Short mmCIF file of C-alpha atoms and ligand atoms in Angstrom, two decimals:
data_model
loop_
_atom_site.label_atom_id
_atom_site.label_comp_id
_atom_site.label_asym_id
_atom_site.label_seq_id
_atom_site.Cartn_x
_atom_site.Cartn_y
_atom_site.Cartn_z
CA MET A 1 1.31 9.91 -4.60
CA ARG A 2 -1.51 8.26 -6.53
CA VAL A 3 -0.90 5.86 -9.37
CA HIS A 4 -3.63 5.02 -11.88
CA ALA A 5 -3.64 1.92 -14.09
CA ILE A 6 -5.17 3.00 -17.41
CA GLU A 7 -6.28 0.09 -19.59
CA THR A 8 -5.91 1.18 -23.20
CA GLY A 9 -7.81 -1.63 -24.88
CA ARG A 10 -6.78 -5.24 -25.37
CA VAL A 11 -4.26 -7.17 -27.41
CA GLN A 12 -3.72 -10.77 -28.47
CA VAL A 13 -0.33 -12.20 -29.34
CA LYS A 14 0.86 -15.73 -29.92
CA ARG A 15 1.51 -18.05 -26.98
CA SER A 16 5.11 -18.43 -28.13
CA GLN A 17 5.55 -14.68 -27.75
CA LEU A 18 4.46 -14.79 -24.10
CA VAL A 19 6.69 -17.77 -23.34
CA GLY A 20 9.67 -18.05 -25.67
CA ARG A 21 10.04 -21.44 -27.37
CA GLY A 22 13.53 -22.63 -28.25
CA HIS A 23 16.45 -20.29 -28.66
CA GLY A 24 18.01 -17.87 -31.11
CA PHE A 25 16.42 -17.39 -34.51
CA ALA A 26 13.89 -20.21 -34.03
CA ARG A 27 12.58 -18.48 -30.91
CA ARG A 28 12.13 -15.19 -32.75
CA LEU A 29 10.40 -16.93 -35.68
CA ALA A 30 7.98 -18.98 -33.53
CA PRO A 31 5.39 -16.23 -32.93
CA LEU A 32 4.93 -15.86 -36.71
CA LEU A 33 4.31 -19.57 -37.23
CA ASP A 34 2.46 -20.42 -34.02
CA ALA A 35 -1.27 -21.02 -34.54
CA GLU A 36 -2.10 -20.59 -30.87
CA TRP A 37 -3.28 -17.15 -29.75
CA SER A 38 -3.03 -15.86 -26.19
CA ASP A 39 -6.05 -14.68 -24.27
CA TRP A 40 -7.01 -11.06 -24.85
CA LEU A 41 -4.59 -9.13 -22.62
CA PRO A 42 -4.89 -5.58 -21.31
CA THR A 43 -2.43 -2.87 -22.32
CA TYR A 44 -1.82 -0.62 -19.33
CA ALA A 45 -0.35 2.84 -19.21
CA TYR A 46 0.32 4.13 -15.68
CA ALA A 47 -0.26 7.71 -14.57
CA VAL A 48 1.65 8.90 -11.49
CA GLU A 49 0.33 12.00 -9.75
CA HIS A 50 3.36 13.80 -8.32
CA ARG A 51 3.54 17.37 -7.08
CA GLU A 52 5.92 18.23 -9.93
CA GLY A 53 3.18 17.17 -12.34
CA VAL A 54 1.70 13.95 -13.65
CA ILE A 55 4.13 11.47 -15.15
CA LEU A 56 2.56 9.05 -17.62
CA VAL A 57 4.56 5.85 -18.04
CA ASP A 58 3.87 4.67 -21.59
CA SER A 59 1.09 6.23 -23.62
CA GLY A 60 -0.56 2.88 -24.35
CA ALA A 61 -2.34 1.61 -27.42
CA SER A 62 -4.42 3.68 -29.82
CA ALA A 63 -7.48 2.97 -31.94
CA GLY A 64 -5.22 3.33 -35.00
CA LEU A 65 -3.70 -0.07 -34.14
CA MET A 66 -6.90 -1.68 -35.40
CA ARG A 67 -5.39 -0.98 -38.84
CA LEU A 68 -1.81 -2.21 -39.20
CA PRO A 69 0.45 -2.34 -42.26
CA ARG A 70 -0.24 -5.69 -43.94
CA TRP A 71 3.19 -5.98 -45.53
CA HIS A 72 4.82 -6.69 -42.18
CA PRO A 73 4.59 -10.38 -41.19
CA TYR A 74 4.41 -9.63 -37.47
CA PHE A 75 1.50 -7.23 -37.91
CA ARG A 76 -0.16 -9.54 -40.40
CA PHE A 77 0.15 -12.84 -38.54
CA ALA A 78 1.13 -12.32 -34.92
CA VAL A 79 -0.80 -9.51 -33.22
CA ARG A 80 -4.41 -8.25 -32.95
CA PHE A 81 -5.73 -5.19 -31.15
CA ALA A 82 -9.13 -4.17 -29.88
CA VAL A 83 -8.99 -0.47 -28.96
CA GLU A 84 -11.78 2.11 -29.12
CA PRO A 85 -10.90 5.82 -29.34
CA GLU A 86 -12.34 6.47 -25.86
CA GLN A 87 -10.00 3.77 -24.47
CA GLU A 88 -6.90 5.77 -25.37
CA ALA A 89 -4.95 7.25 -22.46
CA ALA A 90 -5.82 10.94 -22.96
CA PRO A 91 -9.64 10.62 -22.79
CA GLN A 92 -9.40 8.20 -19.86
CA LEU A 93 -7.14 10.60 -17.94
CA ALA A 94 -9.53 13.45 -18.74
CA ALA A 95 -12.34 11.38 -17.21
CA LEU A 96 -10.22 11.15 -14.03
CA GLY A 97 -9.85 14.93 -13.99
CA ILE A 98 -6.30 14.88 -15.37
CA GLY A 99 -6.16 17.20 -18.37
CA ARG A 100 -3.53 16.87 -21.04
CA LYS A 101 -1.72 19.96 -19.72
CA ASP A 102 -1.46 18.32 -16.29
CA VAL A 103 0.67 15.57 -17.82
CA ARG A 104 4.12 17.06 -17.54
CA ARG A 105 6.00 14.08 -18.90
CA VAL A 106 5.40 10.90 -20.82
CA VAL A 107 8.16 8.34 -20.15
CA LEU A 108 8.35 5.48 -22.65
CA THR A 109 9.58 2.13 -21.31
CA HIS A 110 10.22 1.28 -24.95
CA MET A 111 8.72 2.27 -28.28
CA HIS A 112 6.72 -0.77 -29.34
CA ILE A 113 3.46 0.27 -30.96
CA ASP A 114 1.23 -0.43 -27.95
CA HIS A 115 3.45 1.70 -25.68
CA ASP A 116 3.77 4.88 -27.77
CA GLY A 117 0.36 4.59 -29.46
CA GLY A 118 -1.50 7.27 -27.52
CA LEU A 119 1.18 9.98 -27.86
CA SER A 120 -0.87 12.26 -30.08
CA GLY A 121 -3.15 12.88 -27.08
CA PHE A 122 -0.31 14.62 -25.22
CA PRO A 123 1.01 17.39 -27.48
CA ASP A 124 1.99 19.59 -24.51
CA SER A 125 3.95 16.95 -22.59
CA GLU A 126 7.67 16.38 -22.61
CA VAL A 127 8.24 12.89 -24.01
CA LEU A 128 11.26 10.97 -22.70
CA ALA A 129 12.74 7.88 -24.34
CA ALA A 130 16.07 6.06 -24.15
CA PRO A 131 18.32 7.29 -26.98
CA GLY A 132 19.15 3.72 -28.04
CA GLU A 133 15.48 2.81 -28.18
CA LEU A 134 14.74 5.83 -30.35
CA ARG A 135 17.51 4.81 -32.77
CA THR A 136 16.20 1.22 -32.88
CA ALA A 137 12.65 2.42 -33.61
CA SER A 138 13.48 5.07 -36.22
CA GLY A 139 13.54 4.98 -39.98
CA LEU A 140 13.19 2.05 -42.33
CA ALA A 141 15.17 -0.24 -40.01
CA GLY A 142 12.71 0.60 -37.24
CA ARG A 143 9.76 -0.21 -39.51
CA LEU A 144 11.33 -3.56 -40.43
CA ARG A 145 11.77 -4.29 -36.72
CA GLY A 146 8.02 -3.79 -36.18
CA TYR A 147 7.92 -0.22 -34.90
CA LEU A 148 5.63 2.40 -36.45
CA PRO A 149 7.79 5.56 -36.66
CA GLU A 150 5.61 6.81 -39.54
CA ARG A 151 2.75 7.19 -37.05
CA TRP A 152 4.60 9.30 -34.50
CA PRO A 153 2.96 12.70 -34.05
CA LYS A 154 4.15 15.49 -36.38
CA GLY A 155 7.34 17.04 -35.08
CA PHE A 156 7.84 14.19 -32.62
CA ASP A 157 11.12 14.89 -30.89
CA PRO A 158 11.45 13.02 -27.60
CA LYS A 159 14.02 14.14 -25.08
CA PRO A 160 16.77 11.57 -24.60
CA LEU A 161 16.42 9.81 -21.27
CA ALA A 162 20.02 8.71 -20.91
CA LEU A 163 20.43 6.59 -17.80
CA GLU A 164 23.50 7.37 -15.74
CA GLY A 165 26.01 4.83 -14.52
CA ARG A 166 24.55 5.24 -11.05
CA PRO A 167 23.17 1.92 -9.78
CA TYR A 168 19.77 1.74 -8.12
CA GLY A 169 19.61 -1.45 -6.09
CA PRO A 170 20.43 -4.31 -8.47
CA PHE A 171 19.96 -2.11 -11.56
CA ALA A 172 23.23 -0.93 -13.07
CA ARG A 173 21.96 2.38 -14.50
CA SER A 174 19.29 4.77 -13.33
CA ARG A 175 18.06 8.33 -13.47
CA ARG A 176 15.85 10.35 -11.18
CA LEU A 177 12.69 11.66 -12.78
CA THR A 178 11.75 13.96 -9.90
CA ALA A 179 13.86 16.22 -7.70
CA ASP A 180 12.85 14.31 -4.56
CA GLY A 181 14.08 11.01 -6.02
CA THR A 182 10.78 9.22 -5.44
CA ILE A 183 10.37 8.38 -9.14
CA VAL A 184 13.36 6.79 -10.84
CA ALA A 185 13.94 5.23 -14.26
CA VAL A 186 16.11 2.10 -14.23
CA ALA A 187 17.66 0.12 -17.07
CA THR A 188 15.83 -3.18 -17.64
CA PRO A 189 17.31 -4.41 -20.94
CA GLY A 190 15.94 -7.59 -22.49
CA HIS A 191 12.54 -7.25 -24.15
CA THR A 192 14.30 -4.50 -26.12
CA ALA A 193 17.98 -3.63 -25.77
CA ASP A 194 17.26 -0.24 -24.20
CA HIS A 195 14.07 -1.07 -22.33
CA LEU A 196 13.63 0.83 -19.08
CA SER A 197 11.28 0.58 -16.11
CA VAL A 198 10.07 3.23 -13.70
CA ILE A 199 10.09 2.75 -9.92
CA VAL A 200 7.74 4.88 -7.83
CA ASP A 201 8.56 4.93 -4.11
CA ASP A 202 5.35 5.92 -2.37
CA GLY A 203 6.74 5.47 1.14
CA ASP A 204 5.21 2.08 1.90
CA ALA A 205 6.11 0.18 -1.23
CA ALA A 206 7.93 0.43 -4.51
CA LEU A 207 5.53 0.44 -7.46
CA PHE A 208 7.51 -1.19 -10.24
CA LEU A 209 6.16 0.00 -13.61
CA ALA A 210 7.76 -2.70 -15.70
CA GLY A 211 6.57 -2.08 -19.26
CA ASP A 212 7.27 -5.37 -21.05
CA ALA A 213 10.23 -6.45 -18.86
CA SER A 214 7.94 -9.45 -18.48
CA TYR A 215 4.36 -9.90 -19.64
CA ASP A 216 3.12 -10.78 -16.17
CA GLU A 217 4.31 -11.26 -12.61
CA ALA A 218 4.43 -15.06 -12.84
CA ALA A 219 6.84 -14.83 -15.78
CA MET A 220 9.09 -12.49 -13.80
CA LEU A 221 9.10 -14.80 -10.77
CA ALA A 222 9.79 -17.87 -12.89
CA GLY A 223 12.41 -16.17 -15.06
CA ILE A 224 10.51 -16.83 -18.29
CA VAL A 225 11.99 -14.98 -21.26
CA ASP A 226 9.50 -13.96 -23.95
CA GLY A 227 9.65 -14.88 -27.63
CA VAL A 228 10.71 -11.49 -28.99
CA ALA A 229 13.57 -10.31 -26.73
CA PRO A 230 16.66 -9.80 -28.92
CA ASP A 231 19.00 -10.94 -26.13
CA GLU A 232 17.78 -13.85 -24.00
CA GLY A 233 20.68 -13.54 -21.55
CA ALA A 234 20.03 -9.84 -20.92
CA ALA A 235 16.32 -10.51 -20.46
CA ALA A 236 16.95 -13.29 -17.94
CA ALA A 237 19.44 -11.10 -16.04
CA THR A 238 16.89 -8.30 -15.85
CA LEU A 239 14.24 -10.66 -14.46
CA ALA A 240 16.76 -11.84 -11.84
CA ALA A 241 17.51 -8.21 -10.93
CA ILE A 242 13.79 -7.48 -10.52
CA ARG A 243 13.43 -10.51 -8.23
CA ALA A 244 16.40 -9.32 -6.19
CA PHE A 245 14.85 -5.87 -5.94
CA ALA A 246 11.46 -7.31 -4.91
CA ALA A 247 13.20 -9.44 -2.27
CA SER A 248 14.91 -6.35 -0.84
CA ARG A 249 11.75 -4.30 -0.26
CA PRO A 250 7.95 -4.49 -0.65
CA THR A 251 7.36 -4.22 -4.39
CA ILE A 252 4.08 -4.05 -6.29
CA TYR A 253 4.95 -5.34 -9.75
CA LEU A 254 3.01 -3.69 -12.55
CA PRO A 255 3.81 -4.75 -16.13
CA ALA A 256 1.85 -3.41 -19.10
CA HIS A 257 0.00 -6.59 -20.09
CA ASP A 258 -0.63 -8.41 -16.80
CA PRO A 259 -4.38 -9.08 -16.41
CA ASP A 260 -3.91 -8.98 -12.62
CA ALA A 261 -1.92 -5.73 -12.41
CA ALA A 262 -4.79 -3.32 -11.68
CA ARG A 263 -6.08 -5.57 -8.92
CA ARG A 264 -2.60 -5.82 -7.34
CA LEU A 265 -2.26 -2.05 -7.48
CA LYS A 266 -5.70 -1.54 -5.89
CA GLU A 267 -5.10 -4.14 -3.18
CA ARG A 268 -1.42 -3.22 -2.86
CA GLN A 269 -0.35 -6.82 -3.25
CA THR A 270 3.41 -7.14 -3.24
CA ALA A 271 5.43 -9.63 -5.27
CA THR A 272 6.42 -12.70 -3.35
CA ALA A 273 9.81 -12.94 -5.00
CA ALA A 274 11.68 -13.73 -1.79
CA SER A 275 9.68 -16.89 -1.21
CA SER A 276 9.61 -17.93 -4.87
CA PRO A 277 13.16 -18.56 -6.04
CA ALA A 278 13.30 -18.72 -9.81
CA GLN A 279 12.21 -22.09 -10.98
CA ALA A 280 13.94 -23.30 -14.08
CA GLY A 281 12.39 -21.37 -16.97
CA GLU A 282 11.24 -24.64 -18.59
CA GLY A 283 9.30 -25.83 -15.53
CA GLY A 284 7.66 -22.47 -15.07
CA ALA A 285 6.69 -22.43 -18.72
CA GLU A 286 5.09 -25.84 -18.48
CA ARG A 287 2.98 -24.85 -15.56
CA ARG A 288 1.86 -21.69 -17.31
CA MET A 289 1.02 -23.53 -20.48
CA GLY A 290 -0.67 -26.41 -18.64
ZN1 LIG B 301 6.96 -4.49 -26.15
#
């Protein structure tokens, strides 16, 4: 099974979004007020070549994100994109010889705008999203929460990817995405309430396609909760579950915005969770910020 990391342009957010500052409402407000931008970060979508067809995990960012609604404070003050049309997922996959009809399914880890942005490039694919995530992202309430439902492709009707109560390692709910069980969606709530991740078992290692469960591997290892997760406790528990999983078997950890993810995938570098017990979130944050 081959997995491709597709970089769909770059994004900047505030430092206090990468590493949450404070708690509760103050933490959620910080990214709007923070003057300090992050580095430009990649936005990865991951394409998994499986004999049942290609599964694309997240459709990435789109060039349309260069123009965001100005009425929304998050879009106005807290995020910037740099995405060219040829950087969208569909043309990049085509360049790899993967046509849009080869992509059987697009699985969305969540529906933030840089994860469902390239959907219009896959009109023939079945799109799967968690039912709770779809509810959160829809309608006026979704728009107020910073989703862009008005930009979903015409007739957009994702299939509900309801995770079953069947645990997969430390993850309480899961669902197979292929008949052979080598690709599985697991519940990783935190960054959004219904966020999911996709685990690809390629025989030698588990490729953990983490979406925004954490922004990078260091944050996962250190248990750093971001500045936008609605439920800090759920986010921290998910990061602990990922560490437990990575301690139980060789795991290549691949979040959407980790500048080092493509290199780790290429070099098959596994997470060293077992030897890096979670430092207190504060300490980890200081080192990252230092
Ligand atoms: Zn997100």
